Amino acid sequence: MPDQELQPAAPKPRRRQARGERRAAQLLDAAATVFTQAGYAGASTNAIAREAGVSPGTLYQFFPNKEAIAVELGGRLLEQWRTSYGEALSAENIRLPLSEMVDAVVDPLLEFNVQNPAFHVLMHGPDTPGQVTDAFEAFHGAVLQRIEELLALYLPDTPRSEITIVANTVLGLFKAGLDLLAVHQDEQEAYRVELKRVLFRYLDPVIGDCVLPDQA
Amino acid sequence: MPDQELQPAAPKPRRRQARGERRAAQLLDAAATVFTQAGYAGASTNAIAREAGVSPGTLYQFFPNKEAIAVELGGRLLEQWRTSYGEALSAENIRLPLSEMVDAVVDPLLEFNVQNPAFHVLMHGPDTPGQVTDAFEAFHGAVLQRIEELLALYLPDTPRSEITIVANTVLGLFKAGLDLLAVHQDEQEAYRVELKRVLFRYLDPVIGDCVLPDQA
DNA sequence: GACAAATGCGAGCGGTCGCTCGCATTCTGG
DNA sequence: CCAGAATGCGAGCGACCGCTCGCATTTGTC
């Protein structure tokens, strides 16, 4: 048997017309809306189809089941994240003063999350299907590693386990800021400032007066 | 018409034997377990009954519907909170140095939440019934007011709106700490320390070197 | 022991949900 | 223009859920 099909079960050689692509995207948009309003479990596929203005049968023309909708939506969000804001955590901002670095990192991340509330819902919903959870957790881990690398540059002598704790704490504080922004949708600006203050004051004693190694 | 029944629709003059009280408590414990594992919507009444080792019919002998289970459980948790830990935010700790005050406030609150995970689930679940949400929000508001009063003592000249923002931020940081404890169930101690560090560093510049008014 | 109330059971009712299926309509390639 | 594929519909199936109901058993009271 020659290696004619090495890809493990080529996902879907289904051919799609432009109309189909539009419908699929439209259904994902509708799913994002309904997931945001009702959570994953609370969102019925019929409601998603209704929101998209199509019949339930049409929905299942493009997605084999409800979980696949969440998986695709999650993938699209992660993709969007990487292409649009993945640079926020890059090494570009390393040599900025701490307060400016916090600005440079927090602002785009907040922006993305405010404009894509489904991201937060899928990431933290108690009923999100495992496959989506896994993808988000991989992403979560990648972000954590980024933060750890940044911190490690400032703290070369600190054991990695402590840096991991600081990184997780920073990420947790960011999520807390997201919740505050969501709850107090008026006054978003005030809480954005407050989140930055929290992060600055938390990190300042840790890395504020570290002397960075000279440019490599 | 004399005032024979001034209480608005006396809830349930149903008489209960000791066995019934035990069953009800047992069902509430089972509900706490199932709610914690599956969330409110994901918890089926049959699953709660099964967890308690009784039949669905028996469950409905003691609770008129699923929502009432959550309401009673929420009430029991709030009651437990008030009688056991309600003093943590009292004025007793006001005159302590900031770091000790953070200890005195955070430790009992964390303890309660770690031992009653259903509290967090019901409070933040996207599908918790409105009546429970209302009760929790009333509680939430009371806690906020407590924190605001504490802060106002340190900052008599700061406008109330700013104090509100700081209080909400403090509460949000505490919730973030809860999440971190829940995710990293090993290393709870490390994250407990880290949460206190965050709170201390956030609050120290605000109230750390304030001179409190003399004893009243 | 007798009687009523309280407690206990579990099959099953009505409803919703995820999803299917048969069939009509629209698009694409030749 | 036509054959076949892609797209679209919506009634309805099977499963599960919240909850009920008729009836059996246990408990408290006299």
Short mmCIF file of C-alpha atoms (C1' of nucleotides) in Angstrom, two decimals, chain D:
data_model
loop_
_atom_site.label_atom_id
_atom_site.label_comp_id
_atom_site.label_asym_id
_atom_site.label_seq_id
_atom_site.Cartn_x
_atom_site.Cartn_y
_atom_site.Cartn_z
"C1'" DC D 1 -28.67 23.67 -21.52
"C1'" DC D 2 -28.07 19.95 -18.68
"C1'" DA D 3 -26.26 16.76 -15.18
"C1'" DG D 4 -24.54 16.68 -10.75
"C1'" DA D 5 -22.89 18.87 -6.81
"C1'" DA D 6 -23.62 22.29 -3.33
"C1'" DT D 7 -26.85 24.71 -0.71
"C1'" DG D 8 -31.30 25.30 1.67
"C1'" DC D 9 -35.41 23.94 4.22
"C1'" DG D 10 -38.17 22.37 8.33
"C1'" DA D 11 -40.82 18.57 10.31
"C1'" DG D 12 -39.65 15.43 13.36
"C1'" DC D 13 -36.74 11.52 15.85
"C1'" DG D 14 -34.46 9.94 19.90
"C1'" DA D 15 -32.50 11.31 24.18
"C1'" DC D 16 -32.53 13.75 28.15
"C1'" DC D 17 -34.40 17.07 31.50
"C1'" DG D 18 -37.36 19.10 35.03
"C1'" DC D 19 -40.96 17.56 37.33
"C1'" DT D 20 -45.54 14.79 38.67
"C1'" DC D 21 -48.36 11.30 40.52
"C1'" DG D 22 -50.09 7.21 42.46
"C1'" DC D 23 -48.89 4.38 45.75
"C1'" DA D 24 -45.90 1.94 49.49
"C1'" DT D 25 -43.46 2.54 53.76
"C1'" DT D 26 -42.00 4.80 58.03
"C1'" DT D 27 -42.76 7.84 61.93
"C1'" DG D 28 -45.17 10.43 65.59
"C1'" DT D 29 -49.35 10.53 68.62
"C1'" DC D 30 -53.02 8.81 71.21
#
